[in-house]
PDB file of C-alpha atoms in Angstrom:
ATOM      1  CA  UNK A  70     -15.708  -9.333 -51.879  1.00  0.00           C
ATOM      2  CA  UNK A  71     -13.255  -7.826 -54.110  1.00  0.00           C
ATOM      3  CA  UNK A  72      -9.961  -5.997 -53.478  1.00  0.00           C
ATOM      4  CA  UNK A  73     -10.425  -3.029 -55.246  1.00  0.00           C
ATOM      5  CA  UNK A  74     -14.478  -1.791 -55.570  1.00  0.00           C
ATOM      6  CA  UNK A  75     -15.314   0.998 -58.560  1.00  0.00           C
ATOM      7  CA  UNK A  76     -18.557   1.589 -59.743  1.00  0.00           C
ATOM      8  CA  UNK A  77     -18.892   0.965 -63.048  1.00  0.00           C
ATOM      9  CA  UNK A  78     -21.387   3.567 -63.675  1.00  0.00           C
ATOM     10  CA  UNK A  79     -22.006   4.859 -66.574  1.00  0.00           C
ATOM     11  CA  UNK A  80     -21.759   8.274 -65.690  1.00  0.00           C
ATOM     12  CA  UNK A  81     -22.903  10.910 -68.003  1.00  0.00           C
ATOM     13  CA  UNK A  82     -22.181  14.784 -67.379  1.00  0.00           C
ATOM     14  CA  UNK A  83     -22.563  17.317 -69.387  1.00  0.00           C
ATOM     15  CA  UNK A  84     -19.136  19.524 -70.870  1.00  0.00           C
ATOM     16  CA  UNK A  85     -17.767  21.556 -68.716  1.00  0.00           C
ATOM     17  CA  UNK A  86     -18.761  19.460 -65.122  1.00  0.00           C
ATOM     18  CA  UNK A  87     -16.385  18.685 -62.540  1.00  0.00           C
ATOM     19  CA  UNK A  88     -16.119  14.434 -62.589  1.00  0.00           C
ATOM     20  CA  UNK A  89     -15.790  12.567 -59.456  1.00  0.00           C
ATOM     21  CA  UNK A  90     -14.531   9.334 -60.146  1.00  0.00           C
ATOM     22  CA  UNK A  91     -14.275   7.187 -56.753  1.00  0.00           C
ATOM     23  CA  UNK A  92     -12.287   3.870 -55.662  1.00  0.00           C
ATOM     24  CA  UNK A  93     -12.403   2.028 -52.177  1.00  0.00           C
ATOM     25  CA  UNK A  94     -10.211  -0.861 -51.434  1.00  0.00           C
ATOM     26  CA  UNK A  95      -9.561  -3.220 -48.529  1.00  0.00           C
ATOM     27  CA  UNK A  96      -6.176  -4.609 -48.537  1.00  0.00           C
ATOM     28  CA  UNK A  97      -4.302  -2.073 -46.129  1.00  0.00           C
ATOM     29  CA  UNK A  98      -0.933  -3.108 -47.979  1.00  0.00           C
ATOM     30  CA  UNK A  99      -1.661  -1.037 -50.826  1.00  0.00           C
ATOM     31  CA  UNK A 100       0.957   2.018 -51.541  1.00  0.00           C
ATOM     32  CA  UNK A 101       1.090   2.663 -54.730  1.00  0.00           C
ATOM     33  CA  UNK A 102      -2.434   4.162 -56.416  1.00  0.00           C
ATOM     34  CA  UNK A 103      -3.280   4.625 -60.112  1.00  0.00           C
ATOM     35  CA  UNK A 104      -5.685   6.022 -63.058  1.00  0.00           C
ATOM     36  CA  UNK A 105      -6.051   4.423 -66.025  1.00  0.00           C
ATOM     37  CA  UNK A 106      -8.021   6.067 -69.219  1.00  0.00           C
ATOM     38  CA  UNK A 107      -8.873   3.287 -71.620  1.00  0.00           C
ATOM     39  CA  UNK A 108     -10.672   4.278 -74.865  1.00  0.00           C
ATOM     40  CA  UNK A 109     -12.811   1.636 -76.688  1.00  0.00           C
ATOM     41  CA  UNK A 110     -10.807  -0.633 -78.454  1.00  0.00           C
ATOM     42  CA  UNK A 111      -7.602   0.255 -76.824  1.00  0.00           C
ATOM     43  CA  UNK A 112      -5.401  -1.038 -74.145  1.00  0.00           C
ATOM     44  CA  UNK A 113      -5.568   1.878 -70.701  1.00  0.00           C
ATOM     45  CA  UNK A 114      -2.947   4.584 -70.186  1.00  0.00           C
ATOM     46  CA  UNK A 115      -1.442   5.718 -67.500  1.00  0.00           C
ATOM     47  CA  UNK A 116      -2.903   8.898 -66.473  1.00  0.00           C
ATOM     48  CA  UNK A 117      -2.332   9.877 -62.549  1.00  0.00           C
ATOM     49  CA  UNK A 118       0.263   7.737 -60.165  1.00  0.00           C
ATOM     50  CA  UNK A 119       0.065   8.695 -56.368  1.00  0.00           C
ATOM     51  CA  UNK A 120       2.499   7.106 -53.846  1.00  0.00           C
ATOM     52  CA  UNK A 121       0.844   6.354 -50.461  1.00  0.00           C
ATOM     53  CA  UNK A 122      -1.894   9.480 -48.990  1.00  0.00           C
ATOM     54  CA  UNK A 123      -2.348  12.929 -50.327  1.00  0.00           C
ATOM     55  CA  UNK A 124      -2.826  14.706 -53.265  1.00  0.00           C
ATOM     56  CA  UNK A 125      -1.533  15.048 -56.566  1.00  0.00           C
ATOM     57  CA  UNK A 126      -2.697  17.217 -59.670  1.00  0.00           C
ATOM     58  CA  UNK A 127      -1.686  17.367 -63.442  1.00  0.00           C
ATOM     59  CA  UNK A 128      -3.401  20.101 -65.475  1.00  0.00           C
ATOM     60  CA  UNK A 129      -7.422  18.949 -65.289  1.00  0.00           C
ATOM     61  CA  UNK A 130      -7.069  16.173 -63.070  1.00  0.00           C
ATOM     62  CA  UNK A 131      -6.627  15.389 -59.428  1.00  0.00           C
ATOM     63  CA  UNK A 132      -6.303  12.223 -57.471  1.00  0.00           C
ATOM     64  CA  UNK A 133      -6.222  11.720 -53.681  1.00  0.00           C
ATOM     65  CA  UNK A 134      -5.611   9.056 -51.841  1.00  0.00           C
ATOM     66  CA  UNK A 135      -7.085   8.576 -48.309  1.00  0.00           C
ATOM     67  CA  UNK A 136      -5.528   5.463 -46.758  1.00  0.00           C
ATOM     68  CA  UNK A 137      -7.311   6.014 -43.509  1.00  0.00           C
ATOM     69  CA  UNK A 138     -10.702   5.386 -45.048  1.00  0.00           C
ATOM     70  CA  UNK A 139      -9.039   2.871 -47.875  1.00  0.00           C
ATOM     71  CA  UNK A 140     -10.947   5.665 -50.495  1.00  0.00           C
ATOM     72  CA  UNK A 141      -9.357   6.764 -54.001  1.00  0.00           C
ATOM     73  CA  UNK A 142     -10.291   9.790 -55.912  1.00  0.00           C
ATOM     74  CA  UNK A 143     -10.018  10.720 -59.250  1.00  0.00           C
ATOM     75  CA  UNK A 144     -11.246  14.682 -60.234  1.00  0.00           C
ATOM     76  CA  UNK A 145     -11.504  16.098 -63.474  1.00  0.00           C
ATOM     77  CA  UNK A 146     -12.142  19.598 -64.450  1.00  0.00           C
ATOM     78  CA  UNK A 147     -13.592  21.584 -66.809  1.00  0.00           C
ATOM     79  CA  UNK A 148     -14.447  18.058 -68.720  1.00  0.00           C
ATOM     80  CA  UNK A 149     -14.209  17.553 -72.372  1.00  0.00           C
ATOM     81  CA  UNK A 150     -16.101  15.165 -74.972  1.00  0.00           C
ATOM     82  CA  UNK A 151     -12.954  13.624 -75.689  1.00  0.00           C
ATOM     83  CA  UNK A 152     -12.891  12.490 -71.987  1.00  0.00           C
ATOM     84  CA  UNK A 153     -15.268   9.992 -72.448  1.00  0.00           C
ATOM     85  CA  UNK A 154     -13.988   6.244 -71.437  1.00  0.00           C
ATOM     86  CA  UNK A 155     -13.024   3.716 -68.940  1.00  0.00           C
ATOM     87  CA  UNK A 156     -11.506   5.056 -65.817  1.00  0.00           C
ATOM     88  CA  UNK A 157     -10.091   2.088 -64.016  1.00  0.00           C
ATOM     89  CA  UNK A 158      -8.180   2.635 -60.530  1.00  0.00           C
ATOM     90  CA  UNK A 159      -5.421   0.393 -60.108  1.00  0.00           C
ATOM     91  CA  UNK A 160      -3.164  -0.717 -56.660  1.00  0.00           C
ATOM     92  CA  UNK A 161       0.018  -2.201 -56.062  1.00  0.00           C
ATOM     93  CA  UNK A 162       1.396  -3.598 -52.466  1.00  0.00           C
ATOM     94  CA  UNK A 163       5.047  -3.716 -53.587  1.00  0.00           C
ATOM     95  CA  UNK A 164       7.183  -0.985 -56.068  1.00  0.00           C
ATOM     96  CA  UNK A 165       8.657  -3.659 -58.075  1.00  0.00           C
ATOM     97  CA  UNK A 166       5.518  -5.838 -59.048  1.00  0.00           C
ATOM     98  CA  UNK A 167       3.927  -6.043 -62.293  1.00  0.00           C
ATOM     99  CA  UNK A 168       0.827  -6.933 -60.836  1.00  0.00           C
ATOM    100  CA  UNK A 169      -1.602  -4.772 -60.377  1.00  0.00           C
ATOM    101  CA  UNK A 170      -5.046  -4.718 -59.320  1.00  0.00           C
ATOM    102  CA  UNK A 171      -7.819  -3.039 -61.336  1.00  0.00           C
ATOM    103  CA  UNK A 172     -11.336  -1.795 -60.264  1.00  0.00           C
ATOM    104  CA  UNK A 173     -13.984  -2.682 -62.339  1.00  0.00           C
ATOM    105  CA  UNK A 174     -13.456   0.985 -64.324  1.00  0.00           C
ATOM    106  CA  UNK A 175     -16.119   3.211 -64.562  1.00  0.00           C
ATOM    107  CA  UNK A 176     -17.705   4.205 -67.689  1.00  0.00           C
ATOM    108  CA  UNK A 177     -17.771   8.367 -68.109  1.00  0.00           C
ATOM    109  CA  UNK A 178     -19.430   9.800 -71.115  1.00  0.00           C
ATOM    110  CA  UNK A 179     -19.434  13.595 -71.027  1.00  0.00           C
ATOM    111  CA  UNK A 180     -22.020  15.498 -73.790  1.00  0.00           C
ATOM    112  CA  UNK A 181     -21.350  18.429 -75.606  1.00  0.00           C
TER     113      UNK A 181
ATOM    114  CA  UNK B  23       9.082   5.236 -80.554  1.00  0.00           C
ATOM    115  CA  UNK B  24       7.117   1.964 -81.245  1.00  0.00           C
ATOM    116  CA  UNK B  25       4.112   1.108 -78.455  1.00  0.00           C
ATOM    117  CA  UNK B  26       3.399  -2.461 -77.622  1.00  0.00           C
ATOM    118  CA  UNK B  27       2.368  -4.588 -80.093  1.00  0.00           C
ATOM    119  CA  UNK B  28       0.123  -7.300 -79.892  1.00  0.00           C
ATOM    120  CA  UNK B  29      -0.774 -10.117 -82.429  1.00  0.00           C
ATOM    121  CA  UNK B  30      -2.956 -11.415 -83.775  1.00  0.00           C
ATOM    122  CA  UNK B  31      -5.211  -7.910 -83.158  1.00  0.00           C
ATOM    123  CA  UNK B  32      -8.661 -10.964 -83.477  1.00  0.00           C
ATOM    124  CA  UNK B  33      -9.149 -14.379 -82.820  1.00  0.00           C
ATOM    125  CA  UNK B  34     -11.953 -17.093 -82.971  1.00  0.00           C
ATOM    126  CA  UNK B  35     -10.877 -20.114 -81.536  1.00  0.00           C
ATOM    127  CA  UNK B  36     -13.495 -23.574 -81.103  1.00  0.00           C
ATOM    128  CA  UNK B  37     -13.029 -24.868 -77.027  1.00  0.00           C
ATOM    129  CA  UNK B  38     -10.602 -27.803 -76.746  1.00  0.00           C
ATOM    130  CA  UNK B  39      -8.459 -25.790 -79.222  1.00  0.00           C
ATOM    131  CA  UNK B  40      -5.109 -23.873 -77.611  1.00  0.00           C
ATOM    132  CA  UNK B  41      -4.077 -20.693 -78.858  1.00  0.00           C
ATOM    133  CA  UNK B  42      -1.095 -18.539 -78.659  1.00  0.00           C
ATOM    134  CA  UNK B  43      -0.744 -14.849 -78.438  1.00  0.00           C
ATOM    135  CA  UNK B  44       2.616 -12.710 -78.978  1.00  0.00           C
ATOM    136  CA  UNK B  45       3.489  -9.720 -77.661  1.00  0.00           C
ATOM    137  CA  UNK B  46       6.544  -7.309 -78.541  1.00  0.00           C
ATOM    138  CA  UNK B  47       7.108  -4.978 -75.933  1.00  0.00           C
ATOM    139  CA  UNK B  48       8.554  -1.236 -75.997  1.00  0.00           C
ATOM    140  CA  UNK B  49      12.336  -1.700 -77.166  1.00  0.00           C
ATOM    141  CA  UNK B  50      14.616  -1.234 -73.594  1.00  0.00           C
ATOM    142  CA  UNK B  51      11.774  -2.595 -71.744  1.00  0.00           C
ATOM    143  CA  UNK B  52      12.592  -5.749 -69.623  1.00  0.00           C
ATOM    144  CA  UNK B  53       9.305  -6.024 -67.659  1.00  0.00           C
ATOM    145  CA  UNK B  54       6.230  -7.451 -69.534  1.00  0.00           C
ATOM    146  CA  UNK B  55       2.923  -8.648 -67.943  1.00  0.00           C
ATOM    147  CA  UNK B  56      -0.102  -9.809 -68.515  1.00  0.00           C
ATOM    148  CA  UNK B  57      -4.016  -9.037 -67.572  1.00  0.00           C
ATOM    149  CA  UNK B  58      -7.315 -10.889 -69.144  1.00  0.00           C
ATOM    150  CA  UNK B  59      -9.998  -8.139 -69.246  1.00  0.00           C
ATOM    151  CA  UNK B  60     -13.658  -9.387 -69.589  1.00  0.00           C
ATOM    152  CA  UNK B  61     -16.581  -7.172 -68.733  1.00  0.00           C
ATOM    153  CA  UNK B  62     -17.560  -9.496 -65.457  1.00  0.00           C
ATOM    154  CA  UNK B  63     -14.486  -9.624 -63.946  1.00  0.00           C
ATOM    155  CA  UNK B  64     -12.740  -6.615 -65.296  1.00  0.00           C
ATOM    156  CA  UNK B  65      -8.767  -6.668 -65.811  1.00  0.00           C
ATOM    157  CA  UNK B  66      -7.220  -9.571 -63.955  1.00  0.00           C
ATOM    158  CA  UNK B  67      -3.599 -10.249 -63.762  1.00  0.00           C
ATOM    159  CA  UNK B  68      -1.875 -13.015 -65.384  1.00  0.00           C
ATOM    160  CA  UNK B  69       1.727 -12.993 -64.876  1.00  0.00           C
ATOM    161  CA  UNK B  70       5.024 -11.298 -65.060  1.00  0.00           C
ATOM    162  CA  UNK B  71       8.266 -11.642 -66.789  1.00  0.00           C
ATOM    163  CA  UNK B  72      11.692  -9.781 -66.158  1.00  0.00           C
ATOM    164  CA  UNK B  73      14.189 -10.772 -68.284  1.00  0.00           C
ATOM    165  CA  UNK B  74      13.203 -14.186 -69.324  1.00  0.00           C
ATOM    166  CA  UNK B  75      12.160 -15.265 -65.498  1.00  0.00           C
ATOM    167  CA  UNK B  76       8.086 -15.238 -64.076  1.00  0.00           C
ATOM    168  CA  UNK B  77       8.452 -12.917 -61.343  1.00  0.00           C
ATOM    169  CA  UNK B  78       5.133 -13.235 -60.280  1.00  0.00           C
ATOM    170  CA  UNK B  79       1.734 -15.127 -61.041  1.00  0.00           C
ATOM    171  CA  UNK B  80      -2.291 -14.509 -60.533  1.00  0.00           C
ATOM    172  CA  UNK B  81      -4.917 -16.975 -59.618  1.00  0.00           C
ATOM    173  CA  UNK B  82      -5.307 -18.693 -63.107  1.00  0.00           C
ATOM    174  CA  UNK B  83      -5.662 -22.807 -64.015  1.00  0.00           C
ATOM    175  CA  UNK B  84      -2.427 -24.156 -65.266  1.00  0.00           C
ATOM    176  CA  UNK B  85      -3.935 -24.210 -68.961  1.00  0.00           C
ATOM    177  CA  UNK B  86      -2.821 -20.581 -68.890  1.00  0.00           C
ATOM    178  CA  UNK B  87       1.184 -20.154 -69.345  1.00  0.00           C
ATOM    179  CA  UNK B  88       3.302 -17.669 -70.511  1.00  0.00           C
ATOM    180  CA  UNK B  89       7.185 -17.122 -71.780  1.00  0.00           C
ATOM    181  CA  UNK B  90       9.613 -14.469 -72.221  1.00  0.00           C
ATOM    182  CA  UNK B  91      12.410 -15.114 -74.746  1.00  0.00           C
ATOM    183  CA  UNK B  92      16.002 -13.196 -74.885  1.00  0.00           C
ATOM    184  CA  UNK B  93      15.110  -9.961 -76.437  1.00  0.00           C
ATOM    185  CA  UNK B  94      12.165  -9.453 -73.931  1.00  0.00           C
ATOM    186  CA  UNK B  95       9.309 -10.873 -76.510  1.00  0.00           C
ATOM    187  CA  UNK B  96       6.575 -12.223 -74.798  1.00  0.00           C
ATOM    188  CA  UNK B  97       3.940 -14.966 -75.636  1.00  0.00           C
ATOM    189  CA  UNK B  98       1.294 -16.605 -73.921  1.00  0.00           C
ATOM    190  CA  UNK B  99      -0.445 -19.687 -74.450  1.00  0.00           C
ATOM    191  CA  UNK B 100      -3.710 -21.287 -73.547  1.00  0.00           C
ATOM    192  CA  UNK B 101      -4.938 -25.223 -73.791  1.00  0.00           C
ATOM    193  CA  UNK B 102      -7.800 -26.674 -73.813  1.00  0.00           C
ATOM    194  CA  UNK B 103      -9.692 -23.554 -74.519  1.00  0.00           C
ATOM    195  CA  UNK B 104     -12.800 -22.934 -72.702  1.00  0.00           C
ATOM    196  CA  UNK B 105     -15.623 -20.821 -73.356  1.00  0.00           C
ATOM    197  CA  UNK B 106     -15.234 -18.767 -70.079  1.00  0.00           C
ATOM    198  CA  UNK B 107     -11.463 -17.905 -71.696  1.00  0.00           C
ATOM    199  CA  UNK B 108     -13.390 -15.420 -74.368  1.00  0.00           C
ATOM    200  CA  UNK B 109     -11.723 -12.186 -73.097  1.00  0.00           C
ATOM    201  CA  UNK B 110      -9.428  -9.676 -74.240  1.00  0.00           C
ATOM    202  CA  UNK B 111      -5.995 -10.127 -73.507  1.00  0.00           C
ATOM    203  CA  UNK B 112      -4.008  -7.229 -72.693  1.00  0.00           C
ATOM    204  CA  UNK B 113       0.380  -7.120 -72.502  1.00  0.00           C
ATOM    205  CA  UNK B 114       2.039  -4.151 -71.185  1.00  0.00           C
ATOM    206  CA  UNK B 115       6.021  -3.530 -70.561  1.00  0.00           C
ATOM    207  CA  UNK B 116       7.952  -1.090 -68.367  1.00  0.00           C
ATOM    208  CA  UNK B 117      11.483  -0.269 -67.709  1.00  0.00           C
ATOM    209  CA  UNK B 118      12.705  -2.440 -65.282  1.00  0.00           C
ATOM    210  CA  UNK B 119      13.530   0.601 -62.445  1.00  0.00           C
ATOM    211  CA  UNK B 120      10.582   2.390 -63.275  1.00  0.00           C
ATOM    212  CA  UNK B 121       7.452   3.395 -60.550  1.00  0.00           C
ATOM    213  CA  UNK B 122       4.898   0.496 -60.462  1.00  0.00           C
ATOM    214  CA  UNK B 123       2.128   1.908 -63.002  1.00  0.00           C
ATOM    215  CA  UNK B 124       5.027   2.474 -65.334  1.00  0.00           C
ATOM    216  CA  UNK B 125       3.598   0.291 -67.612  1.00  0.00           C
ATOM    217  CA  UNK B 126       2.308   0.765 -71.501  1.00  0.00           C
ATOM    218  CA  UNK B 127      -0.281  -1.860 -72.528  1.00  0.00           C
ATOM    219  CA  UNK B 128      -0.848  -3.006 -75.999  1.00  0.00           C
ATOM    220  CA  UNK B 129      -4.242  -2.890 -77.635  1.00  0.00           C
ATOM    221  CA  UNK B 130      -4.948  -6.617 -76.859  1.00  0.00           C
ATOM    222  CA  UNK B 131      -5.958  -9.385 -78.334  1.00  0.00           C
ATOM    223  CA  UNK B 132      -9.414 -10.302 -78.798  1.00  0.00           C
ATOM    224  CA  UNK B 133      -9.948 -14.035 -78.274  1.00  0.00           C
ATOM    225  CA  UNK B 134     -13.339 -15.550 -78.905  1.00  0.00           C
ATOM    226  CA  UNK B 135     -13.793 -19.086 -77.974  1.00  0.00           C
ATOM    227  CA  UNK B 136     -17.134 -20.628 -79.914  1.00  0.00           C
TER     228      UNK B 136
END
């Protein structure tokens, strides 16, 4: 079984939907929670960073973290055609590692 | 300012073959890992370097390596190429302080092994 567990979809919503983009991990030593956006042909970017439980929000999106039930969220709003790519979750034990640990990413294409 | 660069952008390599890959990181940025991405096992960790030293390793075969020179330029290397190594190899850099998703990856490289 892996770490980290994302389904890798796809998922296809139409513009305008509310996107619910879901994580769920096993290694209770996780803190520090991430989104990545990658776009084909292009390495991810950072998009939402979330230290330990509870919520955070910038402009359309919102990520929780639930470390009770080892469960990630990723929400976007209001979504966009130019939203559609790779949302991989990402999880780090310790604040001064580069290594992190990816879902598989979930492929989101949203239709005008 | 300049992103992460990796070179070559492509490359076809025949198995038993090694192959290295470069990658210049975001000037001021000490920290510079590594992740091979393939759409089975998704984006795997490497390594990581901090000025010049591996801080920290994944689960790969000793054919994989990696180096970090003075001015924080990274390159990795792999022997004995298998076919299984056909991935896309990602390199991203951070400040050294900075929160642990800090980083910026590269494009990749694209290595095919035939």
């Amino acid at each position: 079984q892996k770490e980290v567990e994302q389904d890798p979809g796809p998922l296809s919503v139409p513009e305008g939907a509310i996107v619910s983009l879901n994580c769920t991990y096993s290694n209770s030593a996780f803190q520090y929670f991430m989104w990545y956006r990658q776009y084909s042909r292009k390495g991810p970017e950072l998009l939402m960073y979330t230290y330990s439980s509870g919520n955070k929000e910038d402009g359309r999106f919102t990520a929780q973290v639930d470390k009770s039930s080892k469960y990630i969220s990723l929400f976007i709003r209001d979504s966009q055609p130019s939203d559609s790519a790779t949302y991989l979750c990402a999880m780090s034990a310790d604040s001064n590692t580069g290594k992190l640990i990816f879902g598989q990413g979930t492929t989101l294409q949203v239709k005008p | 300012k300049a992103g992460v660069t990796q070179t070559p952008r492509y490359l076809i390599k025949t198995r038993g073959q090694q192959v290295t890959l470069s990658c210049s990181p975001i000037s001021g940025h000490r920290s510079v890992s590594w992740y091979q991405q393939t759409p089975g096992q998704g984006l795997q960790f490497l390594f990581e370097y901090f000025s010049e030293t591996q801080r920290n390793k994944g689960n790969f075969p000793g054919r994989f390596s990696g180096r970090q020179f003075s001015n924080s330029r990274s390159e990795m290397n792999v022997s004995t190429l298998e076919l299984g190594d056909s991935a896309l190899y990602l390199c991203a850099s951070k400040e050294g302080n900075s929160i642990p998703g800090g980083y910026t990856f590269g494009s990749g490289t694209r290595l095919t092994v035939v």
